[in-house]
Amino acid sequence: MSRDPQHSRELELLETRQREEAPAADLRVNRETSRVRIPEQGALPRSAALLERLYHGELVPRERKPQVIDTRRSCGPFMVSVDEPPMVLLDACSQIATLSHGFAHPGILAGLHEGRFDGCLWANPDSTVTPSPELDDYGAYLLSKAPAGLDHATFVCAGGAEANEKALRIARLNSPDPTRRRVLAFEGSFHGRTLVSLGATSNPAKRKGVDMPGFEAIFCPRDLDALAAVLGERGGELYAVIVEPMMAEGGDIHLAREFLLGVRELSRAHGLPLIIDEVQTGFGTSGSFFWWTHLGLGDTPETAPDLITCAKKAGLGVVLSRWADPEPAPVNVASALRGLIQAETAELQAELEAPIRERLHALAAEFPELVSEPRVAGTAFAFDLPSAKERDAFIGQRFARGFMTYHAGERTIRFRLASCWELSHLDDLFARVATALRRLDDPSAAVYEREGGKRQRFGQLDIREITEEDWAEIMALEQRAYEPARADSEEFLRATAEAGLGLVARDGASDELLGFVFAAGLEHYAELSGPDQDPNLGTGNTLYAADLTVSEGARGRGVGRALKSRQIQWAREHGYTFVSGRNRIGLTTQMAALNRSFGAYTAKVLENQYGGDATAEYYRIPLRSPAPAKKHARGLDLASGLQAPFGPRPEFMATRELVGPTASRLNLSNWATPDSVHYFEHLRAILPRGTGHLYTTSSRDELLDKSLRCLKMARAEATIAVGFEGGYLGHTTASARSLSDPAGFGEGFALFDWPRIPHPEDVGVAASVAALQGLIDAHGAAKIVAVFVELVGERSGRVLGSEAALALAKLCKTHDIPLAVVETASGGYRSGAGAWGLDGLDAGFCPNLVLWYPGGQLGQIFIDSRWWNGAPLQLISTWDGDELSQIRTHEHLRAAHRLELGPAINALHDLAHEAADAIGEGARVGGIGLYRTLSFGDPKRAAAVLATCRDAGLLLGRGLPDTLTLVPALDVEPAALRGPARTILLDAISSSVGG
Ligand SMILES: Cc1ncc(COP(=O)(O)O)c(C=O)c1O
């Protein structure tokens, strides 16, 4: 419970206001499936109002594009703004190559509505606590595609930068000398924006101010002789070679097979692991699953790399490797599942290559003075313009021309399409691109002209139930509309109308028959191809849409839409969960688009239909929001509280519409949505004391990396971050590894030589502060980037008290060194003191930064005005968080501020202390509130208790090697802690023996 009733009321009011704006979970779907739209003068009033709510007071950098996106209406290539009328753009970059099938991916929709997301949608399961079948399936799928010899798959939370950091960690462990400090990368490279991946990115402008002296990458020209020379001279400094097979950010530079093979051979000759960065090129972008295999490489171990990294379309960071990952970390499982679903149909992207190539070459022929080097592979294509001036003039027009894409390198325009693109979309895009090229010198080219206004609608449409008099006309229309193999018989249609629904649409003025619709329960069609294979057959939950026909003269005027809408309404009224039906592929594009606009997804492709070799789509339109198929047992879980603060299936999640944000994932670094604005408004209302701005990340490790970069940009000389003994800031990126206590992790854990000072709880405040003073004296304050301290040690349980906090802050302030407090174990109300552990410390203590990992694929950096860097696009990564994770965290915050945590905190306190008494000498209880640790002073005994408890059904978390963590859900029943958990834990302790 927030301790300030006034503040609680403000949060309640905010929630009421936001809930009024939020879409209901069972809302009828209305997706844009057919056309670009530009409102009069490009007016985006709702977007503008939402963005102002986000930006005011510079809460976040002003870097979002002007359209706030409606993920519920976006579909396929069409990205729809929240405005009325909306701006609808063709997303010709697929969210920077992150969507394999555009918005509202049919496989993800199917997964959501058919139970595949049951285990990971409502809350994020901690994959390091309980095995994750989704991750196992994903790993197996990826390894089945991997080049020869890559037998291990591992996942990281954020994206490409983190995947590369993980790959570099594994490579360094397996390099000739694991103390080496440099990576070889190539000119033109981009590998991400965490400290080491950015260090391997060749563009000096991107690296400005964040180089780490002594660890700089060696950049080699894209030439094998140069490579041989560099390796000959400096090979002994290197621990890995990293290269993108197609350098995307550098300007879509397609590297030659021979060159890459040469890189493979030379790196092997020097014993250096080779990492292929397929973050932007993997997952079918080239038409083959990997760009490397697209080049005909990787069939044999000789031509295979040692590691491949993917992200973007993968949904999270992926490393495929010859060597196992010794240090896995939790990830957002729903993102992994989205990645797996995109992987399953990734190769469909190959089909677009030929039609793109044809149009691209025609474009180059039409604009010989402007367009050069047209290049394409799969869904990735690009061309060069004469200079940066034309490039900027082109990009400046994109919204006015109705499409979205990005430049790359100096003068390259690049496109990334998705397999949902149809030929008509391609033609539309190329016509728009041609107009943009034609108008490069036109000063008014970026002025918006209205496009795609209201559709023509039939004036007086009369829809009513079929009567006997309608039949002759119905059958005449049926026979006119379909070839004999597809036409239904009168007997069939009459039986349908009798069993379910039969409606005709007539012109209210002339009474002419314009169309009709028939539907009945799926069971009525048990023999038909499609329904016969529907797993819902026999459940009574599906209305089968047997026939919807519109007369030729009435098409394109809303008759089909009105009939379909009535059919869906009827299905809802009669309690159905789904409407299903069939469309002949190729002949029914408009009908398929109409169905998709109502939320349809392809449930199955049916071969050999209509008495021949035609294919048909069996589609399904869901009428309700996804609901979990199985009940989740809560169990006694004291391990997953950070990932799932309200257990595996909090009831409040059922009221949230999750389909849009899950199936139409956006790059939140570029776009805002109403849900994300609501979430940030909530954060604004609970900003940790002293802070006024925030950055978002996609993981725990990225919290540290982004903070360091932000601070380093303002502290040109600073290269040393300071941590504490026992501390934990993550273990994936090099910076997190270099600041976290290495106990329990593998060899060569740190990369940078960063100091850790003793914790005040261990040595007293004076000694701890003296240690920091010693570092300042030794290195000079300007060399120190920041001091990072956990309010509650996630692995150690050590607590930062007020006295220590004030003393550290005083010293840091004297030397103008930023002080960052980590609230992962204490934030989100867990400490019991309020939203932040900080609320329980002396009111005079104000850190400069507060870092919080709330679980899932999300992290928040809160920062004060002293160190805030508001420059747009400086501190971004592809994702900048995941909207589903934001929605979950938002609901957790809303629910948590109402909880009375006292009784559970007392019960956990008693449990921990009773357990410590049972352990005896050397035992220690750490933590506060609902984050407690139990140290045994003996790693073997801790491991034994962990295993015994697990066997008895009690899950405990792991901290430092001798420490277990007790981290329940915030709404844990005190009785569970005092009853079954207590019995199991005390029994396990009494039966355990030390080592
Ligand atoms: C080749 C390559 N590597 C790494 C990255 C970084 O990925 P992320 O932004 O997910 O960290 C990118 C992003 O564009 C990329 O193109």
Short mmCIF file of N, CA, C and O and ligand atoms in Angstrom, two decimals, residues 96 98 158-164 189-194 197 201 242-250 277-281 309-312 316-317 414 416 698 702 876-880, ligand 1:
data_model
loop_
_atom_site.label_atom_id
_atom_site.label_comp_id
_atom_site.label_asym_id
_atom_site.label_seq_id
_atom_site.Cartn_x
_atom_site.Cartn_y
_atom_site.Cartn_z
N ILE A 96 12.25 -2.36 -38.74
CA ILE A 96 13.69 -2.62 -38.84
C ILE A 96 13.96 -4.13 -38.80
O ILE A 96 14.70 -4.64 -37.94
N THR A 98 12.27 -6.67 -38.01
CA THR A 98 11.92 -7.49 -36.85
C THR A 98 10.66 -8.33 -37.08
O THR A 98 10.40 -9.25 -36.32
N ALA A 158 17.73 -9.31 -24.10
CA ALA A 158 17.42 -8.09 -24.87
C ALA A 158 17.36 -8.36 -26.36
O ALA A 158 16.31 -8.73 -26.90
N GLY A 159 18.45 -8.15 -27.08
CA GLY A 159 18.39 -8.29 -28.54
C GLY A 159 19.77 -8.53 -29.10
O GLY A 159 20.57 -9.29 -28.53
N GLY A 160 20.06 -7.82 -30.20
CA GLY A 160 21.27 -8.10 -30.96
C GLY A 160 22.55 -7.77 -30.21
O GLY A 160 23.52 -8.55 -30.24
N ALA A 161 22.56 -6.62 -29.56
CA ALA A 161 23.78 -6.22 -28.86
C ALA A 161 24.11 -7.26 -27.78
O ALA A 161 25.26 -7.69 -27.67
N GLU A 162 23.11 -7.67 -27.05
CA GLU A 162 23.36 -8.64 -25.98
C GLU A 162 23.73 -10.00 -26.55
O GLU A 162 24.56 -10.72 -25.97
N ALA A 163 23.13 -10.38 -27.67
CA ALA A 163 23.49 -11.65 -28.29
C ALA A 163 24.97 -11.62 -28.66
O ALA A 163 25.70 -12.60 -28.45
N ASN A 164 25.42 -10.49 -29.22
CA ASN A 164 26.83 -10.39 -29.57
C ASN A 164 27.72 -10.41 -28.33
O ASN A 164 28.79 -11.02 -28.35
N SER A 189 31.04 -1.96 -40.04
CA SER A 189 30.27 -2.87 -39.18
C SER A 189 29.33 -2.14 -38.23
O SER A 189 29.57 -0.99 -37.85
N PHE A 190 28.27 -2.82 -37.84
CA PHE A 190 27.42 -2.38 -36.72
C PHE A 190 27.03 -3.62 -35.93
O PHE A 190 26.47 -4.56 -36.48
N HIS A 191 27.33 -3.62 -34.63
CA HIS A 191 27.03 -4.81 -33.84
C HIS A 191 26.19 -4.51 -32.59
O HIS A 191 25.99 -5.40 -31.77
N GLY A 192 25.71 -3.27 -32.46
CA GLY A 192 24.84 -2.99 -31.33
C GLY A 192 25.40 -1.88 -30.46
O GLY A 192 26.44 -1.29 -30.78
N ARG A 193 24.68 -1.59 -29.38
CA ARG A 193 25.05 -0.41 -28.58
C ARG A 193 25.27 -0.72 -27.11
O ARG A 193 25.05 0.15 -26.26
N THR A 194 25.65 -1.93 -26.77
CA THR A 194 26.18 -2.15 -25.43
C THR A 194 27.69 -1.91 -25.53
O THR A 194 28.23 -1.85 -26.64
N SER A 197 29.76 -4.40 -27.82
CA SER A 197 29.24 -4.49 -29.19
C SER A 197 29.38 -3.14 -29.89
O SER A 197 29.69 -3.08 -31.08
N THR A 201 31.70 -1.57 -33.35
CA THR A 201 30.94 -0.90 -34.41
C THR A 201 31.82 0.18 -35.01
O THR A 201 32.37 1.00 -34.28
N ILE A 242 34.49 -10.87 -35.62
CA ILE A 242 33.03 -10.76 -35.80
C ILE A 242 32.73 -10.05 -37.11
O ILE A 242 33.37 -9.05 -37.44
N VAL A 243 31.76 -10.57 -37.84
CA VAL A 243 31.41 -9.95 -39.13
C VAL A 243 29.94 -10.19 -39.45
O VAL A 243 29.38 -11.24 -39.12
N GLU A 244 29.32 -9.17 -40.06
CA GLU A 244 27.96 -9.35 -40.61
C GLU A 244 28.11 -9.82 -42.05
O GLU A 244 28.85 -9.18 -42.81
N PRO A 245 27.43 -10.84 -42.47
CA PRO A 245 27.57 -11.29 -43.86
C PRO A 245 27.00 -10.26 -44.84
O PRO A 245 27.44 -10.18 -45.98
N MET A 246 26.04 -9.47 -44.38
CA MET A 246 25.57 -8.32 -45.15
C MET A 246 25.54 -7.18 -44.15
O MET A 246 24.84 -7.25 -43.14
N MET A 247 26.35 -6.14 -44.41
CA MET A 247 26.49 -5.07 -43.42
C MET A 247 25.32 -4.12 -43.58
O MET A 247 25.32 -3.26 -44.48
N ALA A 248 24.33 -4.26 -42.74
CA ALA A 248 23.07 -3.59 -42.94
C ALA A 248 23.16 -2.10 -42.59
O ALA A 248 23.01 -1.25 -43.47
N GLU A 249 23.45 -1.80 -41.32
CA GLU A 249 23.49 -0.40 -40.92
C GLU A 249 24.59 0.36 -41.67
O GLU A 249 24.50 1.56 -41.91
N GLY A 250 25.63 -0.35 -42.03
CA GLY A 250 26.74 0.27 -42.76
C GLY A 250 26.38 0.66 -44.18
O GLY A 250 27.17 1.30 -44.87
N ASP A 277 27.42 -12.27 -37.31
CA ASP A 277 26.32 -11.48 -36.75
C ASP A 277 25.17 -11.46 -37.77
O ASP A 277 25.22 -10.74 -38.77
N GLU A 278 24.17 -12.28 -37.49
CA GLU A 278 22.99 -12.36 -38.38
C GLU A 278 21.78 -11.70 -37.71
O GLU A 278 20.64 -12.10 -37.94
N VAL A 279 22.06 -10.71 -36.88
CA VAL A 279 20.98 -10.05 -36.15
C VAL A 279 19.96 -9.46 -37.13
O VAL A 279 18.75 -9.59 -36.95
N GLN A 280 20.46 -8.85 -38.19
CA GLN A 280 19.53 -8.22 -39.14
C GLN A 280 19.30 -9.08 -40.39
O GLN A 280 18.43 -8.77 -41.18
N THR A 281 20.10 -10.13 -40.55
CA THR A 281 20.02 -10.88 -41.81
C THR A 281 19.44 -12.28 -41.64
O THR A 281 19.09 -12.91 -42.63
N THR A 309 24.93 -15.14 -34.31
CA THR A 309 23.98 -14.43 -33.44
C THR A 309 22.78 -13.96 -34.27
O THR A 309 22.91 -13.60 -35.43
N CYS A 310 21.60 -14.01 -33.63
CA CYS A 310 20.37 -13.49 -34.24
C CYS A 310 19.65 -12.65 -33.19
O CYS A 310 19.87 -12.82 -31.99
N ALA A 311 18.78 -11.78 -33.65
CA ALA A 311 17.88 -11.05 -32.74
C ALA A 311 16.73 -10.57 -33.63
O ALA A 311 16.29 -11.32 -34.49
N LYS A 312 16.26 -9.35 -33.48
CA LYS A 312 15.20 -8.80 -34.33
C LYS A 312 14.08 -9.82 -34.55
O LYS A 312 13.29 -10.04 -33.67
N LEU A 316 14.18 -12.07 -29.46
CA LEU A 316 15.11 -11.82 -28.35
C LEU A 316 16.49 -12.17 -28.88
O LEU A 316 16.63 -12.45 -30.08
N GLY A 317 17.51 -12.15 -28.07
CA GLY A 317 18.85 -12.46 -28.56
C GLY A 317 19.10 -13.96 -28.58
O GLY A 317 18.72 -14.68 -27.65
N ARG A 414 17.30 1.55 -47.65
CA ARG A 414 17.10 0.10 -47.56
C ARG A 414 15.67 -0.22 -47.17
O ARG A 414 15.00 0.56 -46.49
N ARG A 416 13.01 -3.57 -45.96
CA ARG A 416 12.88 -4.95 -45.47
C ARG A 416 11.40 -5.28 -45.53
O ARG A 416 10.62 -4.74 -44.74
N SER A 698 15.67 -3.20 -22.71
CA SER A 698 15.01 -4.49 -22.97
C SER A 698 15.52 -5.59 -22.05
O SER A 698 15.24 -6.76 -22.29
N GLU A 702 21.10 -4.38 -19.97
CA GLU A 702 21.08 -3.14 -20.76
C GLU A 702 20.88 -1.92 -19.86
O GLU A 702 21.23 -0.80 -20.24
N ILE A 876 19.41 4.45 -27.81
CA ILE A 876 18.36 3.49 -28.18
C ILE A 876 18.96 2.13 -28.54
O ILE A 876 20.15 2.00 -28.79
N SER A 877 18.10 1.14 -28.56
CA SER A 877 18.41 -0.13 -29.21
C SER A 877 17.18 -0.44 -30.05
O SER A 877 16.20 0.29 -30.02
N THR A 878 17.22 -1.52 -30.81
CA THR A 878 16.11 -1.81 -31.70
C THR A 878 14.79 -1.80 -30.94
O THR A 878 13.81 -1.20 -31.36
N TRP A 879 14.76 -2.50 -29.80
CA TRP A 879 13.47 -2.64 -29.12
C TRP A 879 13.16 -1.50 -28.17
O TRP A 879 12.08 -0.95 -28.19
N ASP A 880 14.08 -1.21 -27.25
CA ASP A 880 13.78 -0.34 -26.11
C ASP A 880 12.55 -0.85 -25.36
O ASP A 880 11.59 -0.13 -25.13
C1 LIG B 1 23.96 -6.50 -37.49
C2 LIG B 1 23.41 -5.97 -36.22
N1 LIG B 1 23.93 -6.39 -35.07
C3 LIG B 1 23.45 -5.96 -33.89
C4 LIG B 1 22.42 -5.06 -33.82
C5 LIG B 1 21.92 -4.58 -32.48
O1 LIG B 1 20.69 -5.14 -32.17
P1 LIG B 1 19.79 -4.59 -30.96
O2 LIG B 1 19.39 -3.22 -31.32
O3 LIG B 1 18.67 -5.56 -30.89
O4 LIG B 1 20.64 -4.64 -29.75
C6 LIG B 1 21.84 -4.59 -35.01
C7 LIG B 1 20.73 -3.62 -34.97
O5 LIG B 1 20.37 -2.98 -35.89
C8 LIG B 1 22.35 -5.06 -36.24
O6 LIG B 1 21.84 -4.64 -37.40
#
